[in-house]
């Protein structure tokens, strides 16, 4: 996982199986940065309180409707 800023927005890039996904780098629970969390498969776990989000959709796994903003990513000429 790699934290970046794009147009002032904190975004977390996560590579899973050759695909790169982008999502907001802040957990909506307490505003913790997700970059210090653990990525297991398609789920990133917030390091502060363990909330888990799907990097493909931004959806929180416990409460439907709670989700992070996601961003389309592509790899072109070795660059994201």
PDB file of N, CA and C in Angstrom:
ATOM      1  N   UNK A   1       0.846  -1.179   0.000  1.00  0.00           N
ATOM      2  CA  UNK A   1       0.000   0.000   0.000  1.00  0.00           C
ATOM      3  C   UNK A   1       0.886   1.235   0.000  1.00  0.00           C
ATOM      4  N   UNK A   2       0.385   2.280  -0.650  1.00  0.00           N
ATOM      5  CA  UNK A   2       1.160   3.509  -0.763  1.00  0.00           C
ATOM      6  C   UNK A   2       0.238   4.711  -0.625  1.00  0.00           C
ATOM      7  N   UNK A   3       0.513   5.589   0.344  1.00  0.00           N
ATOM      8  CA  UNK A   3      -0.288   6.810   0.459  1.00  0.00           C
ATOM      9  C   UNK A   3       0.211   7.860  -0.531  1.00  0.00           C
ATOM     10  N   UNK A   4      -0.727   8.543  -1.197  1.00  0.00           N
ATOM     11  CA  UNK A   4      -0.396   9.629  -2.120  1.00  0.00           C
ATOM     12  C   UNK A   4      -1.398  10.759  -1.912  1.00  0.00           C
ATOM     13  N   UNK A   5      -1.078  11.921  -2.463  1.00  0.00           N
ATOM     14  CA  UNK A   5      -2.015  13.047  -2.479  1.00  0.00           C
ATOM     15  C   UNK A   5      -2.234  13.404  -3.933  1.00  0.00           C
ATOM     16  N   UNK A   6      -3.496  13.502  -4.316  1.00  0.00           N
ATOM     17  CA  UNK A   6      -3.844  13.863  -5.677  1.00  0.00           C
ATOM     18  C   UNK A   6      -4.851  15.001  -5.607  1.00  0.00           C
ATOM     19  N   UNK A   7      -4.444  16.143  -6.128  1.00  0.00           N
ATOM     20  CA  UNK A   7      -5.273  17.346  -6.060  1.00  0.00           C
ATOM     21  C   UNK A   7      -5.692  17.643  -4.623  1.00  0.00           C
ATOM     22  N   UNK A   8      -4.751  17.425  -3.690  1.00  0.00           N
ATOM     23  CA  UNK A   8      -4.981  17.726  -2.287  1.00  0.00           C
ATOM     24  C   UNK A   8      -5.709  16.645  -1.506  1.00  0.00           C
ATOM     25  N   UNK A   9      -6.161  15.586  -2.178  1.00  0.00           N
ATOM     26  CA  UNK A   9      -6.896  14.521  -1.500  1.00  0.00           C
ATOM     27  C   UNK A   9      -5.950  13.407  -1.081  1.00  0.00           C
ATOM     28  N   UNK A  10      -6.052  12.957   0.175  1.00  0.00           N
ATOM     29  CA  UNK A  10      -5.238  11.826   0.626  1.00  0.00           C
ATOM     30  C   UNK A  10      -5.842  10.516   0.115  1.00  0.00           C
ATOM     31  N   UNK A  11      -5.073   9.808  -0.692  1.00  0.00           N
ATOM     32  CA  UNK A  11      -5.542   8.574  -1.321  1.00  0.00           C
ATOM     33  C   UNK A  11      -4.575   7.451  -0.969  1.00  0.00           C
ATOM     34  N   UNK A  12      -5.134   6.283  -0.720  1.00  0.00           N
ATOM     35  CA  UNK A  12      -4.328   5.101  -0.470  1.00  0.00           C
ATOM     36  C   UNK A  12      -4.394   4.214  -1.704  1.00  0.00           C
ATOM     37  N   UNK A  13      -3.230   3.892  -2.251  1.00  0.00           N
ATOM     38  CA  UNK A  13      -3.154   2.964  -3.373  1.00  0.00           C
ATOM     39  C   UNK A  13      -2.838   1.582  -2.819  1.00  0.00           C
ATOM     40  N   UNK A  14      -3.568   0.595  -3.305  1.00  0.00           N
ATOM     41  CA  UNK A  14      -3.357  -0.786  -2.854  1.00  0.00           C
ATOM     42  C   UNK A  14      -3.277  -1.686  -4.079  1.00  0.00           C
ATOM     43  N   UNK A  15      -2.233  -2.499  -4.153  1.00  0.00           N
ATOM     44  CA  UNK A  15      -2.078  -3.429  -5.268  1.00  0.00           C
ATOM     45  C   UNK A  15      -2.485  -4.822  -4.798  1.00  0.00           C
ATOM     46  N   UNK A  16      -3.432  -5.401  -5.538  1.00  0.00           N
ATOM     47  CA  UNK A  16      -3.886  -6.762  -5.246  1.00  0.00           C
ATOM     48  C   UNK A  16      -3.912  -7.519  -6.573  1.00  0.00           C
ATOM     49  N   UNK A  17      -3.091  -8.559  -6.670  1.00  0.00           N
ATOM     50  CA  UNK A  17      -3.084  -9.404  -7.853  1.00  0.00           C
ATOM     51  C   UNK A  17      -2.812  -8.681  -9.158  1.00  0.00           C
ATOM     52  N   UNK A  18      -1.909  -7.730  -9.154  1.00  0.00           N
ATOM     53  CA  UNK A  18      -1.561  -7.027 -10.381  1.00  0.00           C
ATOM     54  C   UNK A  18      -2.458  -5.840 -10.703  1.00  0.00           C
ATOM     55  N   UNK A  19      -3.530  -5.649  -9.952  1.00  0.00           N
ATOM     56  CA  UNK A  19      -4.437  -4.517 -10.144  1.00  0.00           C
ATOM     57  C   UNK A  19      -4.203  -3.512  -9.016  1.00  0.00           C
ATOM     58  N   UNK A  20      -4.304  -2.219  -9.351  1.00  0.00           N
ATOM     59  CA  UNK A  20      -4.137  -1.171  -8.341  1.00  0.00           C
ATOM     60  C   UNK A  20      -5.494  -0.527  -8.075  1.00  0.00           C
ATOM     61  N   UNK A  21      -5.804  -0.347  -6.804  1.00  0.00           N
ATOM     62  CA  UNK A  21      -7.055   0.271  -6.378  1.00  0.00           C
ATOM     63  C   UNK A  21      -6.728   1.530  -5.581  1.00  0.00           C
ATOM     64  N   UNK A  22      -7.561   2.536  -5.705  1.00  0.00           N
ATOM     65  CA  UNK A  22      -7.391   3.772  -4.961  1.00  0.00           C
ATOM     66  C   UNK A  22      -8.624   4.055  -4.123  1.00  0.00           C
ATOM     67  N   UNK A  23      -8.408   4.430  -2.863  1.00  0.00           N
ATOM     68  CA  UNK A  23      -9.521   4.779  -2.001  1.00  0.00           C
ATOM     69  C   UNK A  23      -9.069   5.831  -1.002  1.00  0.00           C
ATOM     70  N   UNK A  24     -10.037   6.483  -0.390  1.00  0.00           N
ATOM     71  CA  UNK A  24      -9.730   7.506   0.603  1.00  0.00           C
ATOM     72  C   UNK A  24      -8.822   6.908   1.672  1.00  0.00           C
ATOM     73  N   UNK A  25      -7.859   7.684   2.124  1.00  0.00           N
ATOM     74  CA  UNK A  25      -6.892   7.203   3.109  1.00  0.00           C
ATOM     75  C   UNK A  25      -7.348   7.462   4.542  1.00  0.00           C
ATOM     76  N   UNK A  26      -8.602   7.865   4.749  1.00  0.00           N
ATOM     77  CA  UNK A  26      -9.080   8.140   6.102  1.00  0.00           C
ATOM     78  C   UNK A  26     -10.292   7.294   6.439  1.00  0.00           C
ATOM     79  N   UNK A  27     -10.243   6.643   7.586  1.00  0.00           N
ATOM     80  CA  UNK A  27     -11.366   5.851   8.092  1.00  0.00           C
ATOM     81  C   UNK A  27     -12.452   6.818   8.581  1.00  0.00           C
ATOM     82  N   UNK A  28     -13.709   6.600   8.201  1.00  0.00           N
ATOM     83  CA  UNK A  28     -14.777   7.504   8.639  1.00  0.00           C
ATOM     84  C   UNK A  28     -15.114   7.388  10.124  1.00  0.00           C
ATOM     85  N   UNK A  29     -14.637   6.349  10.785  1.00  0.00           N
ATOM     86  CA  UNK A  29     -14.930   6.139  12.202  1.00  0.00           C
ATOM     87  C   UNK A  29     -14.278   7.203  13.075  1.00  0.00           C
ATOM     88  N   UNK A  30     -12.957   7.331  12.978  1.00  0.00           N
ATOM     89  CA  UNK A  30     -12.238   8.290  13.815  1.00  0.00           C
ATOM     90  C   UNK A  30     -11.207   9.101  13.027  1.00  0.00           C
ATOM     91  N   UNK A  31     -11.225   8.977  11.709  1.00  0.00           N
ATOM     92  CA  UNK A  31     -10.318   9.758  10.882  1.00  0.00           C
ATOM     93  C   UNK A  31      -8.892   9.238  10.831  1.00  0.00           C
ATOM     94  N   UNK A  32      -8.676   8.018  11.280  1.00  0.00           N
ATOM     95  CA  UNK A  32      -7.328   7.436  11.232  1.00  0.00           C
ATOM     96  C   UNK A  32      -6.915   7.182   9.785  1.00  0.00           C
ATOM     97  N   UNK A  33      -5.619   7.288   9.521  1.00  0.00           N
ATOM     98  CA  UNK A  33      -5.105   6.978   8.188  1.00  0.00           C
ATOM     99  C   UNK A  33      -5.023   5.466   8.023  1.00  0.00           C
ATOM    100  N   UNK A  34      -5.517   4.991   6.889  1.00  0.00           N
ATOM    101  CA  UNK A  34      -5.522   3.558   6.625  1.00  0.00           C
ATOM    102  C   UNK A  34      -4.161   3.020   6.228  1.00  0.00           C
ATOM    103  N   UNK A  35      -3.247   3.899   5.848  1.00  0.00           N
ATOM    104  CA  UNK A  35      -1.937   3.464   5.346  1.00  0.00           C
ATOM    105  C   UNK A  35      -1.161   2.607   6.348  1.00  0.00           C
ATOM    106  N   UNK A  36      -1.427   2.716   7.601  1.00  0.00           N
ATOM    107  CA  UNK A  36      -0.739   1.914   8.602  1.00  0.00           C
ATOM    108  C   UNK A  36      -1.436   0.603   8.890  1.00  0.00           C
ATOM    109  N   UNK A  37      -2.522   0.339   8.163  1.00  0.00           N
ATOM    110  CA  UNK A  37      -3.299  -0.866   8.388  1.00  0.00           C
ATOM    111  C   UNK A  37      -2.727  -2.075   7.674  1.00  0.00           C
ATOM    112  N   UNK A  38      -3.490  -3.151   7.727  1.00  0.00           N
ATOM    113  CA  UNK A  38      -3.075  -4.414   7.131  1.00  0.00           C
ATOM    114  C   UNK A  38      -3.975  -4.715   5.939  1.00  0.00           C
ATOM    115  N   UNK A  39      -3.362  -5.133   4.836  1.00  0.00           N
ATOM    116  CA  UNK A  39      -4.102  -5.525   3.644  1.00  0.00           C
ATOM    117  C   UNK A  39      -4.088  -7.046   3.546  1.00  0.00           C
ATOM    118  N   UNK A  40      -5.279  -7.645   3.568  1.00  0.00           N
ATOM    119  CA  UNK A  40      -5.421  -9.093   3.427  1.00  0.00           C
ATOM    120  C   UNK A  40      -6.418  -9.328   2.303  1.00  0.00           C
ATOM    121  N   UNK A  41      -5.940  -9.850   1.190  1.00  0.00           N
ATOM    122  CA  UNK A  41      -6.808 -10.004   0.026  1.00  0.00           C
ATOM    123  C   UNK A  41      -7.258  -8.629  -0.430  1.00  0.00           C
ATOM    124  N   UNK A  42      -8.570  -8.443  -0.540  1.00  0.00           N
ATOM    125  CA  UNK A  42      -9.117  -7.152  -0.963  1.00  0.00           C
ATOM    126  C   UNK A  42      -9.539  -6.279   0.214  1.00  0.00           C
ATOM    127  N   UNK A  43      -9.243  -6.690   1.433  1.00  0.00           N
ATOM    128  CA  UNK A  43      -9.667  -5.937   2.603  1.00  0.00           C
ATOM    129  C   UNK A  43      -8.500  -5.233   3.274  1.00  0.00           C
ATOM    130  N   UNK A  44      -8.698  -3.941   3.517  1.00  0.00           N
ATOM    131  CA  UNK A  44      -7.719  -3.185   4.282  1.00  0.00           C
ATOM    132  C   UNK A  44      -8.344  -2.914   5.646  1.00  0.00           C
ATOM    133  N   UNK A  45      -7.567  -3.175   6.702  1.00  0.00           N
ATOM    134  CA  UNK A  45      -8.055  -3.000   8.061  1.00  0.00           C
ATOM    135  C   UNK A  45      -7.452  -1.739   8.669  1.00  0.00           C
ATOM    136  N   UNK A  46      -8.309  -0.881   9.192  1.00  0.00           N
ATOM    137  CA  UNK A  46      -7.870   0.349   9.838  1.00  0.00           C
ATOM    138  C   UNK A  46      -6.996   0.007  11.049  1.00  0.00           C
ATOM    139  N   UNK A  47      -5.832   0.658  11.177  1.00  0.00           N
ATOM    140  CA  UNK A  47      -4.930   0.342  12.289  1.00  0.00           C
ATOM    141  C   UNK A  47      -5.446   0.819  13.649  1.00  0.00           C
ATOM    142  N   UNK A  48      -6.407   1.718  13.676  1.00  0.00           N
ATOM    143  CA  UNK A  48      -6.877   2.262  14.953  1.00  0.00           C
ATOM    144  C   UNK A  48      -7.926   1.388  15.646  1.00  0.00           C
ATOM    145  N   UNK A  49      -8.923   0.948  14.888  1.00  0.00           N
ATOM    146  CA  UNK A  49     -10.019   0.217  15.528  1.00  0.00           C
ATOM    147  C   UNK A  49     -10.472  -1.017  14.749  1.00  0.00           C
ATOM    148  N   UNK A  50      -9.729  -1.393  13.706  1.00  0.00           N
ATOM    149  CA  UNK A  50      -9.996  -2.651  13.023  1.00  0.00           C
ATOM    150  C   UNK A  50     -11.115  -2.652  11.999  1.00  0.00           C
ATOM    151  N   UNK A  51     -11.641  -1.477  11.636  1.00  0.00           N
ATOM    152  CA  UNK A  51     -12.677  -1.457  10.608  1.00  0.00           C
ATOM    153  C   UNK A  51     -12.074  -1.978   9.309  1.00  0.00           C
ATOM    154  N   UNK A  52     -12.826  -2.794   8.566  1.00  0.00           N
ATOM    155  CA  UNK A  52     -12.325  -3.393   7.321  1.00  0.00           C
ATOM    156  C   UNK A  52     -13.110  -2.881   6.125  1.00  0.00           C
ATOM    157  N   UNK A  53     -12.350  -2.449   5.103  1.00  0.00           N
ATOM    158  CA  UNK A  53     -12.937  -1.895   3.890  1.00  0.00           C
ATOM    159  C   UNK A  53     -12.454  -2.677   2.675  1.00  0.00           C
ATOM    160  N   UNK A  54     -13.359  -2.893   1.722  1.00  0.00           N
ATOM    161  CA  UNK A  54     -13.013  -3.548   0.463  1.00  0.00           C
ATOM    162  C   UNK A  54     -12.364  -2.496  -0.439  1.00  0.00           C
ATOM    163  N   UNK A  55     -11.137  -2.731  -0.884  1.00  0.00           N
ATOM    164  CA  UNK A  55     -10.419  -1.741  -1.702  1.00  0.00           C
ATOM    165  C   UNK A  55     -11.064  -1.556  -3.074  1.00  0.00           C
ATOM    166  N   UNK A  56     -11.856  -2.531  -3.526  1.00  0.00           N
ATOM    167  CA  UNK A  56     -12.507  -2.430  -4.841  1.00  0.00           C
ATOM    168  C   UNK A  56     -13.705  -1.491  -4.813  1.00  0.00           C
ATOM    169  N   UNK A  57     -14.444  -1.495  -3.725  1.00  0.00           N
ATOM    170  CA  UNK A  57     -15.691  -0.721  -3.652  1.00  0.00           C
ATOM    171  C   UNK A  57     -15.684   0.350  -2.563  1.00  0.00           C
ATOM    172  N   UNK A  58     -14.748   0.247  -1.619  1.00  0.00           N
ATOM    173  CA  UNK A  58     -14.706   1.166  -0.485  1.00  0.00           C
ATOM    174  C   UNK A  58     -15.683   0.808   0.616  1.00  0.00           C
ATOM    175  N   UNK A  59     -16.447  -0.278   0.444  1.00  0.00           N
ATOM    176  CA  UNK A  59     -17.490  -0.633   1.401  1.00  0.00           C
ATOM    177  C   UNK A  59     -16.924  -1.162   2.718  1.00  0.00           C
ATOM    178  N   UNK A  60     -17.521  -0.658   3.814  1.00  0.00           N
ATOM    179  CA  UNK A  60     -17.210  -1.150   5.154  1.00  0.00           C
ATOM    180  C   UNK A  60     -17.915  -2.488   5.308  1.00  0.00           C
ATOM    181  N   UNK A  61     -17.241  -3.479   5.827  1.00  0.00           N
ATOM    182  CA  UNK A  61     -17.758  -4.840   5.850  1.00  0.00           C
ATOM    183  C   UNK A  61     -18.848  -5.091   6.882  1.00  0.00           C
ATOM    184  N   UNK A  62     -19.022  -4.228   7.857  1.00  0.00           N
ATOM    185  CA  UNK A  62     -19.986  -4.469   8.926  1.00  0.00           C
ATOM    186  C   UNK A  62     -21.304  -3.724   8.762  1.00  0.00           C
ATOM    187  N   UNK A  63     -21.281  -2.555   8.133  1.00  0.00           N
ATOM    188  CA  UNK A  63     -22.500  -1.747   8.015  1.00  0.00           C
ATOM    189  C   UNK A  63     -22.719  -1.374   6.550  1.00  0.00           C
ATOM    190  N   UNK A  64     -23.736  -1.959   5.922  1.00  0.00           N
ATOM    191  CA  UNK A  64     -24.030  -1.602   4.530  1.00  0.00           C
ATOM    192  C   UNK A  64     -24.315  -0.104   4.410  1.00  0.00           C
ATOM    193  N   UNK A  65     -23.821   0.487   3.365  1.00  0.00           N
ATOM    194  CA  UNK A  65     -24.041   1.914   3.140  1.00  0.00           C
ATOM    195  C   UNK A  65     -22.905   2.797   3.621  1.00  0.00           C
ATOM    196  N   UNK A  66     -22.055   2.283   4.506  1.00  0.00           N
ATOM    197  CA  UNK A  66     -20.885   3.045   4.941  1.00  0.00           C
ATOM    198  C   UNK A  66     -19.754   2.674   4.007  1.00  0.00           C
ATOM    199  N   UNK A  67     -19.223   3.658   3.295  1.00  0.00           N
ATOM    200  CA  UNK A  67     -18.155   3.350   2.360  1.00  0.00           C
ATOM    201  C   UNK A  67     -17.230   4.537   2.165  1.00  0.00           C
ATOM    202  N   UNK A  68     -16.031   4.221   1.726  1.00  0.00           N
ATOM    203  CA  UNK A  68     -15.016   5.223   1.413  1.00  0.00           C
ATOM    204  C   UNK A  68     -15.126   5.609  -0.053  1.00  0.00           C
ATOM    205  N   UNK A  69     -14.680   6.789  -0.368  1.00  0.00           N
ATOM    206  CA  UNK A  69     -14.614   7.203  -1.768  1.00  0.00           C
ATOM    207  C   UNK A  69     -13.526   6.387  -2.458  1.00  0.00           C
ATOM    208  N   UNK A  70     -13.810   5.923  -3.665  1.00  0.00           N
ATOM    209  CA  UNK A  70     -12.836   5.146  -4.428  1.00  0.00           C
ATOM    210  C   UNK A  70     -12.457   5.897  -5.697  1.00  0.00           C
ATOM    211  N   UNK A  71     -11.319   5.533  -6.268  1.00  0.00           N
ATOM    212  CA  UNK A  71     -10.787   6.203  -7.455  1.00  0.00           C
ATOM    213  C   UNK A  71     -10.307   5.145  -8.439  1.00  0.00           C
ATOM    214  N   UNK A  72     -10.658   5.323  -9.706  1.00  0.00           N
ATOM    215  CA  UNK A  72     -10.185   4.380 -10.728  1.00  0.00           C
ATOM    216  C   UNK A  72      -8.696   4.574 -10.925  1.00  0.00           C
ATOM    217  N   UNK A  73      -7.991   3.476 -11.053  1.00  0.00           N
ATOM    218  CA  UNK A  73      -6.548   3.499 -11.276  1.00  0.00           C
ATOM    219  C   UNK A  73      -6.210   2.632 -12.481  1.00  0.00           C
ATOM    220  N   UNK A  74      -5.145   2.983 -13.164  1.00  0.00           N
ATOM    221  CA  UNK A  74      -4.649   2.126 -14.230  1.00  0.00           C
ATOM    222  C   UNK A  74      -3.127   2.215 -14.256  1.00  0.00           C
ATOM    223  N   UNK A  75      -2.536   1.154 -14.731  1.00  0.00           N
ATOM    224  CA  UNK A  75      -1.086   1.111 -14.869  1.00  0.00           C
ATOM    225  C   UNK A  75      -0.781   1.257 -16.352  1.00  0.00           C
ATOM    226  N   UNK A  76       0.031   2.260 -16.674  1.00  0.00           N
ATOM    227  CA  UNK A  76       0.382   2.523 -18.063  1.00  0.00           C
ATOM    228  C   UNK A  76       1.871   2.841 -18.143  1.00  0.00           C
ATOM    229  N   UNK A  77       2.580   2.068 -18.944  1.00  0.00           N
ATOM    230  CA  UNK A  77       4.029   2.232 -19.071  1.00  0.00           C
ATOM    231  C   UNK A  77       4.737   2.146 -17.719  1.00  0.00           C
ATOM    232  N   UNK A  78       4.237   1.252 -16.867  1.00  0.00           N
ATOM    233  CA  UNK A  78       4.856   1.034 -15.567  1.00  0.00           C
ATOM    234  C   UNK A  78       4.529   2.090 -14.521  1.00  0.00           C
ATOM    235  N   UNK A  79       3.630   3.037 -14.842  1.00  0.00           N
ATOM    236  CA  UNK A  79       3.258   4.102 -13.903  1.00  0.00           C
ATOM    237  C   UNK A  79       1.779   4.018 -13.583  1.00  0.00           C
ATOM    238  N   UNK A  80       1.454   4.405 -12.374  1.00  0.00           N
ATOM    239  CA  UNK A  80       0.043   4.394 -11.936  1.00  0.00           C
ATOM    240  C   UNK A  80      -0.580   5.726 -12.259  1.00  0.00           C
TER     241      UNK A  80
END
